[in-house]
PDB file of N, CA and C in Angstrom:
ATOM      1  N   MET H   1      11.774  -7.977   3.000  1.00  0.00           N
ATOM      2  CA  MET H   1      11.282  -7.501   1.719  1.00  0.00           C
ATOM      3  C   MET H   1      10.586  -8.630   0.964  1.00  0.00           C
ATOM      4  N   HIS H   2      10.985  -9.862   1.196  1.00  0.00           N
ATOM      5  CA  HIS H   2      10.388 -10.981   0.474  1.00  0.00           C
ATOM      6  C   HIS H   2       8.915 -11.172   0.806  1.00  0.00           C
ATOM      7  N   GLU H   3       8.448 -10.586   1.900  1.00  0.00           N
ATOM      8  CA  GLU H   3       7.047 -10.693   2.286  1.00  0.00           C
ATOM      9  C   GLU H   3       6.177  -9.646   1.594  1.00  0.00           C
ATOM     10  N   LEU H   4       6.784  -8.693   0.938  1.00  0.00           N
ATOM     11  CA  LEU H   4       6.040  -7.630   0.269  1.00  0.00           C
ATOM     12  C   LEU H   4       5.664  -8.052  -1.145  1.00  0.00           C
ATOM     13  N   THR H   5       4.610  -7.447  -1.642  1.00  0.00           N
ATOM     14  CA  THR H   5       4.272  -7.641  -3.050  1.00  0.00           C
ATOM     15  C   THR H   5       5.231  -6.807  -3.899  1.00  0.00           C
ATOM     16  N   GLY H   6       5.287  -7.089  -5.161  1.00  0.00           N
ATOM     17  CA  GLY H   6       6.111  -6.297  -6.065  1.00  0.00           C
ATOM     18  C   GLY H   6       5.680  -4.834  -6.071  1.00  0.00           C
ATOM     19  N   PHE H   7       4.378  -4.603  -6.014  1.00  0.00           N
ATOM     20  CA  PHE H   7       3.857  -3.234  -5.985  1.00  0.00           C
ATOM     21  C   PHE H   7       4.330  -2.516  -4.729  1.00  0.00           C
ATOM     22  N   GLN H   8       4.313  -3.188  -3.596  1.00  0.00           N
ATOM     23  CA  GLN H   8       4.772  -2.572  -2.349  1.00  0.00           C
ATOM     24  C   GLN H   8       6.268  -2.290  -2.404  1.00  0.00           C
ATOM     25  N   ARG H   9       7.037  -3.190  -2.999  1.00  0.00           N
ATOM     26  CA  ARG H   9       8.475  -2.922  -3.156  1.00  0.00           C
ATOM     27  C   ARG H   9       8.691  -1.699  -4.038  1.00  0.00           C
ATOM     28  N   ASP H  10       7.922  -1.600  -5.106  1.00  0.00           N
ATOM     29  CA  ASP H  10       8.053  -0.436  -5.986  1.00  0.00           C
ATOM     30  C   ASP H  10       7.722   0.851  -5.236  1.00  0.00           C
ATOM     31  N   ILE H  11       6.708   0.809  -4.391  1.00  0.00           N
ATOM     32  CA  ILE H  11       6.375   1.991  -3.592  1.00  0.00           C
ATOM     33  C   ILE H  11       7.548   2.383  -2.710  1.00  0.00           C
ATOM     34  N   LEU H  12       8.186   1.403  -2.060  1.00  0.00           N
ATOM     35  CA  LEU H  12       9.341   1.714  -1.208  1.00  0.00           C
ATOM     36  C   LEU H  12      10.435   2.412  -1.999  1.00  0.00           C
ATOM     37  N   PHE H  13      10.732   1.893  -3.181  1.00  0.00           N
ATOM     38  CA  PHE H  13      11.784   2.497  -3.992  1.00  0.00           C
ATOM     39  C   PHE H  13      11.395   3.911  -4.440  1.00  0.00           C
ATOM     40  N   VAL H  14      10.124   4.126  -4.763  1.00  0.00           N
ATOM     41  CA  VAL H  14       9.676   5.465  -5.156  1.00  0.00           C
ATOM     42  C   VAL H  14       9.803   6.429  -3.986  1.00  0.00           C
ATOM     43  N   VAL H  15       9.346   6.017  -2.817  1.00  0.00           N
ATOM     44  CA  VAL H  15       9.447   6.892  -1.643  1.00  0.00           C
ATOM     45  C   VAL H  15      10.909   7.212  -1.355  1.00  0.00           C
ATOM     46  N   ALA H  16      11.775   6.227  -1.477  1.00  0.00           N
ATOM     47  CA  ALA H  16      13.208   6.458  -1.255  1.00  0.00           C
ATOM     48  C   ALA H  16      13.761   7.462  -2.256  1.00  0.00           C
ATOM     49  N   GLY H  17      13.339   7.356  -3.494  1.00  0.00           N
ATOM     50  CA  GLY H  17      13.871   8.218  -4.538  1.00  0.00           C
ATOM     51  C   GLY H  17      13.332   9.633  -4.516  1.00  0.00           C
ATOM     52  N   LEU H  18      12.132   9.798  -3.983  1.00  0.00           N
ATOM     53  CA  LEU H  18      11.506  11.118  -4.001  1.00  0.00           C
ATOM     54  C   LEU H  18      11.663  11.885  -2.697  1.00  0.00           C
ATOM     55  N   GLY H  19      12.240  11.272  -1.695  1.00  0.00           N
ATOM     56  CA  GLY H  19      12.390  11.971  -0.424  1.00  0.00           C
ATOM     57  C   GLY H  19      11.150  11.803   0.430  1.00  0.00           C
ATOM     58  N   ASP H  20      10.416  12.865   0.646  1.00  0.00           N
ATOM     59  CA  ASP H  20       9.185  12.832   1.438  1.00  0.00           C
ATOM     60  C   ASP H  20       7.989  13.181   0.545  1.00  0.00           C
ATOM     61  N   PRO H  21       7.661  12.296  -0.399  1.00  0.00           N
ATOM     62  CA  PRO H  21       6.607  12.648  -1.348  1.00  0.00           C
ATOM     63  C   PRO H  21       5.214  12.560  -0.740  1.00  0.00           C
ATOM     64  N   HIS H  22       4.286  13.266  -1.355  1.00  0.00           N
ATOM     65  CA  HIS H  22       2.876  13.103  -1.019  1.00  0.00           C
ATOM     66  C   HIS H  22       2.340  11.963  -1.878  1.00  0.00           C
ATOM     67  N   GLY H  23       1.156  11.501  -1.565  1.00  0.00           N
ATOM     68  CA  GLY H  23       0.598  10.339  -2.257  1.00  0.00           C
ATOM     69  C   GLY H  23       0.486  10.510  -3.755  1.00  0.00           C
ATOM     70  N   MET H  24       0.102  11.701  -4.205  1.00  0.00           N
ATOM     71  CA  MET H  24      -0.034  11.927  -5.651  1.00  0.00           C
ATOM     72  C   MET H  24       1.311  11.824  -6.366  1.00  0.00           C
ATOM     73  N   ALA H  25       2.387  12.255  -5.721  1.00  0.00           N
ATOM     74  CA  ALA H  25       3.715  12.142  -6.331  1.00  0.00           C
ATOM     75  C   ALA H  25       4.105  10.675  -6.456  1.00  0.00           C
ATOM     76  N   VAL H  26       3.782   9.883  -5.445  1.00  0.00           N
ATOM     77  CA  VAL H  26       4.048   8.445  -5.507  1.00  0.00           C
ATOM     78  C   VAL H  26       3.248   7.840  -6.654  1.00  0.00           C
ATOM     79  N   GLN H  27       1.983   8.206  -6.732  1.00  0.00           N
ATOM     80  CA  GLN H  27       1.107   7.693  -7.788  1.00  0.00           C
ATOM     81  C   GLN H  27       1.654   8.055  -9.171  1.00  0.00           C
ATOM     82  N   GLU H  28       2.053   9.296  -9.359  1.00  0.00           N
ATOM     83  CA  GLU H  28       2.569   9.743 -10.659  1.00  0.00           C
ATOM     84  C   GLU H  28       3.839   8.997 -11.043  1.00  0.00           C
ATOM     85  N   ALA H  29       4.732   8.775 -10.080  1.00  0.00           N
ATOM     86  CA  ALA H  29       5.977   8.054 -10.376  1.00  0.00           C
ATOM     87  C   ALA H  29       5.684   6.608 -10.757  1.00  0.00           C
ATOM     88  N   LEU H  30       4.759   5.987 -10.059  1.00  0.00           N
ATOM     89  CA  LEU H  30       4.401   4.604 -10.383  1.00  0.00           C
ATOM     90  C   LEU H  30       3.721   4.525 -11.747  1.00  0.00           C
ATOM     91  N   GLU H  31       2.862   5.468 -12.049  1.00  0.00           N
ATOM     92  CA  GLU H  31       2.188   5.478 -13.346  1.00  0.00           C
ATOM     93  C   GLU H  31       3.191   5.660 -14.484  1.00  0.00           C
ATOM     94  N   ALA H  32       4.194   6.475 -14.261  1.00  0.00           N
ATOM     95  CA  ALA H  32       5.228   6.657 -15.285  1.00  0.00           C
ATOM     96  C   ALA H  32       6.010   5.364 -15.485  1.00  0.00           C
ATOM     97  N   TYR H  33       6.293   4.667 -14.408  1.00  0.00           N
ATOM     98  CA  TYR H  33       7.036   3.409 -14.504  1.00  0.00           C
ATOM     99  C   TYR H  33       6.196   2.315 -15.149  1.00  0.00           C
ATOM    100  N   TYR H  34       4.952   2.169 -14.702  1.00  0.00           N
ATOM    101  CA  TYR H  34       4.074   1.111 -15.223  1.00  0.00           C
ATOM    102  C   TYR H  34       3.460   1.466 -16.572  1.00  0.00           C
ATOM    103  N   ASP H  35       3.503   2.732 -16.932  1.00  0.00           N
ATOM    104  CA  ASP H  35       2.868   3.221 -18.154  1.00  0.00           C
ATOM    105  C   ASP H  35       1.375   2.884 -18.176  1.00  0.00           C
ATOM    106  N   SER H  36       0.769   2.957 -16.992  1.00  0.00           N
ATOM    107  CA  SER H  36      -0.674   2.759 -16.866  1.00  0.00           C
ATOM    108  C   SER H  36      -1.140   3.404 -15.566  1.00  0.00           C
ATOM    109  N   ALA H  37      -2.444   3.555 -15.459  1.00  0.00           N
ATOM    110  CA  ALA H  37      -3.032   4.215 -14.290  1.00  0.00           C
ATOM    111  C   ALA H  37      -2.878   3.360 -13.033  1.00  0.00           C
ATOM    112  N   VAL H  38      -2.604   4.018 -11.936  1.00  0.00           N
ATOM    113  CA  VAL H  38      -2.590   3.385 -10.621  1.00  0.00           C
ATOM    114  C   VAL H  38      -3.768   3.967  -9.856  1.00  0.00           C
ATOM    115  N   GLN H  39      -4.685   3.124  -9.477  1.00  0.00           N
ATOM    116  CA  GLN H  39      -5.904   3.568  -8.811  1.00  0.00           C
ATOM    117  C   GLN H  39      -5.641   3.926  -7.352  1.00  0.00           C
ATOM    118  N   HIS H  40      -6.308   4.963  -6.881  1.00  0.00           N
ATOM    119  CA  HIS H  40      -6.190   5.387  -5.478  1.00  0.00           C
ATOM    120  C   HIS H  40      -6.524   4.232  -4.549  1.00  0.00           C
ATOM    121  N   GLY H  41      -7.540   3.452  -4.907  1.00  0.00           N
ATOM    122  CA  GLY H  41      -7.978   2.333  -4.078  1.00  0.00           C
ATOM    123  C   GLY H  41      -6.962   1.224  -3.977  1.00  0.00           C
ATOM    124  N   HIS H  42      -5.970   1.243  -4.845  1.00  0.00           N
ATOM    125  CA  HIS H  42      -4.878   0.261  -4.784  1.00  0.00           C
ATOM    126  C   HIS H  42      -3.664   0.866  -4.090  1.00  0.00           C
ATOM    127  N   LEU H  43      -3.379   2.125  -4.365  1.00  0.00           N
ATOM    128  CA  LEU H  43      -2.193   2.776  -3.829  1.00  0.00           C
ATOM    129  C   LEU H  43      -2.276   3.007  -2.325  1.00  0.00           C
ATOM    130  N   TYR H  44      -3.314   3.685  -1.887  1.00  0.00           N
ATOM    131  CA  TYR H  44      -3.353   4.133  -0.492  1.00  0.00           C
ATOM    132  C   TYR H  44      -3.443   2.993   0.524  1.00  0.00           C
ATOM    133  N   PRO H  45      -4.175   1.918   0.261  1.00  0.00           N
ATOM    134  CA  PRO H  45      -4.117   0.794   1.206  1.00  0.00           C
ATOM    135  C   PRO H  45      -2.714   0.183   1.297  1.00  0.00           C
ATOM    136  N   ASN H  46      -1.988   0.173   0.189  1.00  0.00           N
ATOM    137  CA  ASN H  46      -0.630  -0.352   0.212  1.00  0.00           C
ATOM    138  C   ASN H  46       0.324   0.583   0.946  1.00  0.00           C
ATOM    139  N   LEU H  47       0.137   1.886   0.802  1.00  0.00           N
ATOM    140  CA  LEU H  47       0.924   2.831   1.602  1.00  0.00           C
ATOM    141  C   LEU H  47       0.648   2.608   3.086  1.00  0.00           C
ATOM    142  N   ASP H  48      -0.612   2.403   3.438  1.00  0.00           N
ATOM    143  CA  ASP H  48      -0.960   2.149   4.843  1.00  0.00           C
ATOM    144  C   ASP H  48      -0.358   0.842   5.344  1.00  0.00           C
ATOM    145  N   THR H  49      -0.341  -0.182   4.503  1.00  0.00           N
ATOM    146  CA  THR H  49       0.266  -1.463   4.883  1.00  0.00           C
ATOM    147  C   THR H  49       1.749  -1.290   5.174  1.00  0.00           C
ATOM    148  N   LEU H  50       2.432  -0.518   4.324  1.00  0.00           N
ATOM    149  CA  LEU H  50       3.861  -0.274   4.533  1.00  0.00           C
ATOM    150  C   LEU H  50       4.100   0.542   5.802  1.00  0.00           C
ATOM    151  N   ALA H  51       3.205   1.480   6.079  1.00  0.00           N
ATOM    152  CA  ALA H  51       3.317   2.261   7.317  1.00  0.00           C
ATOM    153  C   ALA H  51       3.068   1.362   8.527  1.00  0.00           C
ATOM    154  N   ASP H  52       2.061   0.512   8.452  1.00  0.00           N
ATOM    155  CA  ASP H  52       1.760  -0.408   9.549  1.00  0.00           C
ATOM    156  C   ASP H  52       2.905  -1.388   9.796  1.00  0.00           C
ATOM    157  N   ALA H  53       3.627  -1.735   8.730  1.00  0.00           N
ATOM    158  CA  ALA H  53       4.767  -2.648   8.846  1.00  0.00           C
ATOM    159  C   ALA H  53       6.019  -1.940   9.359  1.00  0.00           C
ATOM    160  N   GLY H  54       5.949  -0.603   9.506  1.00  0.00           N
ATOM    161  CA  GLY H  54       7.083   0.154  10.013  1.00  0.00           C
ATOM    162  C   GLY H  54       8.146   0.459   8.981  1.00  0.00           C
ATOM    163  N   LEU H  55       7.802   0.327   7.688  1.00  0.00           N
ATOM    164  CA  LEU H  55       8.781   0.577   6.634  1.00  0.00           C
ATOM    165  C   LEU H  55       8.751   2.004   6.113  1.00  0.00           C
ATOM    166  N   ILE H  56       7.616   2.668   6.249  1.00  0.00           N
ATOM    167  CA  ILE H  56       7.509   4.084   5.909  1.00  0.00           C
ATOM    168  C   ILE H  56       6.775   4.798   7.035  1.00  0.00           C
ATOM    169  N   ASP H  57       7.042   6.085   7.148  1.00  0.00           N
ATOM    170  CA  ASP H  57       6.303   6.949   8.065  1.00  0.00           C
ATOM    171  C   ASP H  57       5.299   7.745   7.247  1.00  0.00           C
ATOM    172  N   LYS H  58       4.148   7.924   7.818  1.00  0.00           N
ATOM    173  CA  LYS H  58       3.087   8.713   7.199  1.00  0.00           C
ATOM    174  C   LYS H  58       2.839   9.921   8.088  1.00  0.00           C
ATOM    175  N   SER H  59       2.986  11.102   7.528  1.00  0.00           N
ATOM    176  CA  SER H  59       2.749  12.324   8.296  1.00  0.00           C
ATOM    177  C   SER H  59       1.807  13.231   7.514  1.00  0.00           C
ATOM    178  N   THR H  60       1.183  14.140   8.201  1.00  0.00           N
ATOM    179  CA  THR H  60       0.258  15.068   7.566  1.00  0.00           C
ATOM    180  C   THR H  60       1.043  16.212   6.936  1.00  0.00           C
ATOM    181  N   ARG H  61       0.846  16.394   5.666  1.00  0.00           N
ATOM    182  CA  ARG H  61       1.500  17.487   4.933  1.00  0.00           C
ATOM    183  C   ARG H  61       0.649  18.744   5.026  1.00  0.00           C
ATOM    184  N   ASP H  62      -0.628  18.602   4.733  1.00  0.00           N
ATOM    185  CA  ASP H  62      -1.588  19.690   4.857  1.00  0.00           C
ATOM    186  C   ASP H  62      -2.962  19.060   5.070  1.00  0.00           C
ATOM    187  N   ALA H  63      -4.003  19.842   4.994  1.00  0.00           N
ATOM    188  CA  ALA H  63      -5.343  19.341   5.291  1.00  0.00           C
ATOM    189  C   ALA H  63      -5.809  18.264   4.313  1.00  0.00           C
ATOM    190  N   ARG H  64      -5.191  18.197   3.150  1.00  0.00           N
ATOM    191  CA  ARG H  64      -5.654  17.262   2.125  1.00  0.00           C
ATOM    192  C   ARG H  64      -4.674  16.159   1.773  1.00  0.00           C
ATOM    193  N   SER H  65      -3.443  16.227   2.239  1.00  0.00           N
ATOM    194  CA  SER H  65      -2.477  15.215   1.800  1.00  0.00           C
ATOM    195  C   SER H  65      -1.516  14.828   2.912  1.00  0.00           C
ATOM    196  N   ASN H  66      -0.955  13.645   2.733  1.00  0.00           N
ATOM    197  CA  ASN H  66       0.050  13.115   3.645  1.00  0.00           C
ATOM    198  C   ASN H  66       1.399  13.100   2.951  1.00  0.00           C
ATOM    199  N   ALA H  67       2.438  13.054   3.741  1.00  0.00           N
ATOM    200  CA  ALA H  67       3.792  12.874   3.225  1.00  0.00           C
ATOM    201  C   ALA H  67       4.288  11.527   3.724  1.00  0.00           C
ATOM    202  N   TYR H  68       5.123  10.896   2.928  1.00  0.00           N
ATOM    203  CA  TYR H  68       5.646   9.579   3.259  1.00  0.00           C
ATOM    204  C   TYR H  68       7.167   9.621   3.231  1.00  0.00           C
ATOM    205  N   SER H  69       7.782   8.934   4.161  1.00  0.00           N
ATOM    206  CA  SER H  69       9.247   8.865   4.195  1.00  0.00           C
ATOM    207  C   SER H  69       9.645   7.482   4.684  1.00  0.00           C
ATOM    208  N   LEU H  70      10.825   7.057   4.272  1.00  0.00           N
ATOM    209  CA  LEU H  70      11.332   5.755   4.714  1.00  0.00           C
ATOM    210  C   LEU H  70      11.743   5.811   6.169  1.00  0.00           C
ATOM    211  N   THR H  71      11.480   4.742   6.865  1.00  0.00           N
ATOM    212  CA  THR H  71      12.010   4.578   8.213  1.00  0.00           C
ATOM    213  C   THR H  71      13.378   3.915   8.085  1.00  0.00           C
ATOM    214  N   ASP H  72      14.076   3.795   9.200  1.00  0.00           N
ATOM    215  CA  ASP H  72      15.350   3.064   9.175  1.00  0.00           C
ATOM    216  C   ASP H  72      15.134   1.631   8.710  1.00  0.00           C
ATOM    217  N   ALA H  73      14.023   1.022   9.132  1.00  0.00           N
ATOM    218  CA  ALA H  73      13.717  -0.348   8.701  1.00  0.00           C
ATOM    219  C   ALA H  73      13.486  -0.397   7.194  1.00  0.00           C
ATOM    220  N   GLY H  74      12.843   0.626   6.640  1.00  0.00           N
ATOM    221  CA  GLY H  74      12.636   0.686   5.198  1.00  0.00           C
ATOM    222  C   GLY H  74      13.941   0.805   4.438  1.00  0.00           C
ATOM    223  N   VAL H  75      14.846   1.621   4.950  1.00  0.00           N
ATOM    224  CA  VAL H  75      16.169   1.764   4.333  1.00  0.00           C
ATOM    225  C   VAL H  75      16.904   0.431   4.369  1.00  0.00           C
ATOM    226  N   GLU H  76      16.852  -0.252   5.504  1.00  0.00           N
ATOM    227  CA  GLU H  76      17.513  -1.554   5.636  1.00  0.00           C
ATOM    228  C   GLU H  76      16.936  -2.566   4.660  1.00  0.00           C
ATOM    229  N   GLU H  77      15.626  -2.553   4.468  1.00  0.00           N
ATOM    230  CA  GLU H  77      14.988  -3.479   3.521  1.00  0.00           C
ATOM    231  C   GLU H  77      15.468  -3.218   2.097  1.00  0.00           C
ATOM    232  N   ILE H  78      15.553  -1.953   1.721  1.00  0.00           N
ATOM    233  CA  ILE H  78      16.031  -1.625   0.377  1.00  0.00           C
ATOM    234  C   ILE H  78      17.484  -2.040   0.206  1.00  0.00           C
ATOM    235  N   GLU H  79      18.316  -1.765   1.204  1.00  0.00           N
ATOM    236  CA  GLU H  79      19.727  -2.156   1.114  1.00  0.00           C
ATOM    237  C   GLU H  79      19.863  -3.670   1.014  1.00  0.00           C
ATOM    238  N   ALA H  80      19.081  -4.401   1.793  1.00  0.00           N
ATOM    239  CA  ALA H  80      19.131  -5.866   1.743  1.00  0.00           C
ATOM    240  C   ALA H  80      18.683  -6.369   0.378  1.00  0.00           C
ATOM    241  N   ARG H  81      17.666  -5.748  -0.195  1.00  0.00           N
ATOM    242  CA  ARG H  81      17.187  -6.145  -1.517  1.00  0.00           C
ATOM    243  C   ARG H  81      18.253  -5.895  -2.576  1.00  0.00           C
ATOM    244  N   ARG H  82      18.912  -4.746  -2.505  1.00  0.00           N
ATOM    245  CA  ARG H  82      19.963  -4.431  -3.479  1.00  0.00           C
ATOM    246  C   ARG H  82      21.129  -5.406  -3.370  1.00  0.00           C
ATOM    247  N   GLU H  83      21.497  -5.763  -2.143  1.00  0.00           N
ATOM    248  CA  GLU H  83      22.569  -6.746  -1.947  1.00  0.00           C
ATOM    249  C   GLU H  83      22.169  -8.095  -2.519  1.00  0.00           C
ATOM    250  N   TRP H  84      20.937  -8.514  -2.274  1.00  0.00           N
ATOM    251  CA  TRP H  84      20.463  -9.793  -2.802  1.00  0.00           C
ATOM    252  C   TRP H  84      20.458  -9.785  -4.327  1.00  0.00           C
ATOM    253  N   GLU H  85      19.962  -8.692  -4.932  1.00  0.00           N
ATOM    254  CA  GLU H  85      19.943  -8.597  -6.385  1.00  0.00           C
ATOM    255  C   GLU H  85      21.351  -8.663  -6.966  1.00  0.00           C
ATOM    256  N   ALA H  86      22.288  -7.967  -6.333  1.00  0.00           N
ATOM    257  CA  ALA H  86      23.679  -8.002  -6.805  1.00  0.00           C
ATOM    258  C   ALA H  86      24.259  -9.400  -6.668  1.00  0.00           C
ATOM    259  N   ASP H  87      23.956 -10.066  -5.579  1.00  0.00           N
ATOM    260  CA  ASP H  87      24.461 -11.417  -5.360  1.00  0.00           C
ATOM    261  C   ASP H  87      23.936 -12.395  -6.393  1.00  0.00           C
ATOM    262  N   VAL H  88      22.640 -12.376  -6.646  1.00  0.00           N
ATOM    263  CA  VAL H  88      22.074 -13.345  -7.590  1.00  0.00           C
ATOM    264  C   VAL H  88      22.404 -12.990  -9.027  1.00  0.00           C
ATOM    265  N   SER H  89      22.608 -11.734  -9.340  1.00  0.00           N
ATOM    266  CA  SER H  89      22.940 -11.359 -10.718  1.00  0.00           C
ATOM    267  C   SER H  89      24.406 -11.593 -11.047  1.00  0.00           C
ATOM    268  N   ASP H  90      25.244 -11.714 -10.017  1.00  0.00           N
ATOM    269  CA  ASP H  90      26.670 -11.949 -10.233  1.00  0.00           C
ATOM    270  C   ASP H  90      27.003 -13.431 -10.407  1.00  0.00           C
ATOM    271  N   ARG H  91      26.032 -14.276 -10.240  1.00  0.00           N
ATOM    272  CA  ARG H  91      26.299 -15.728 -10.331  1.00  0.00           C
ATOM    273  C   ARG H  91      26.511 -16.168 -11.734  1.00  0.00           C
TER     274      ARG H  91
END
C-alpha cells in the first residue's frame, strides 16, 4: 500500500465500501469525501493502475460501464494499512 498514491488508496477504500461499484459510483463517493470534482481523466487511469497491480478486478457491467471489486490482494492491502494505522496511532 505504501507504493500507492493517497488517491489510489482512497479508491481502494471506496471500492471496498461500495461492493462492486461502477466508475460513476466511485467518482461520486470520492467527490463527496473531497468536496470537489474528480475528473474522469484522473479517476479512470488510477482505476486501471489498481487493476494492473492486481488490487481490484475490472469487469464489464453493461455496454457503457465497468464494475470494480477488490481482489484478495486488495483486501490484504487494506487490512495491512488498517493494522499499520492502529499501530502508529497507539504509540
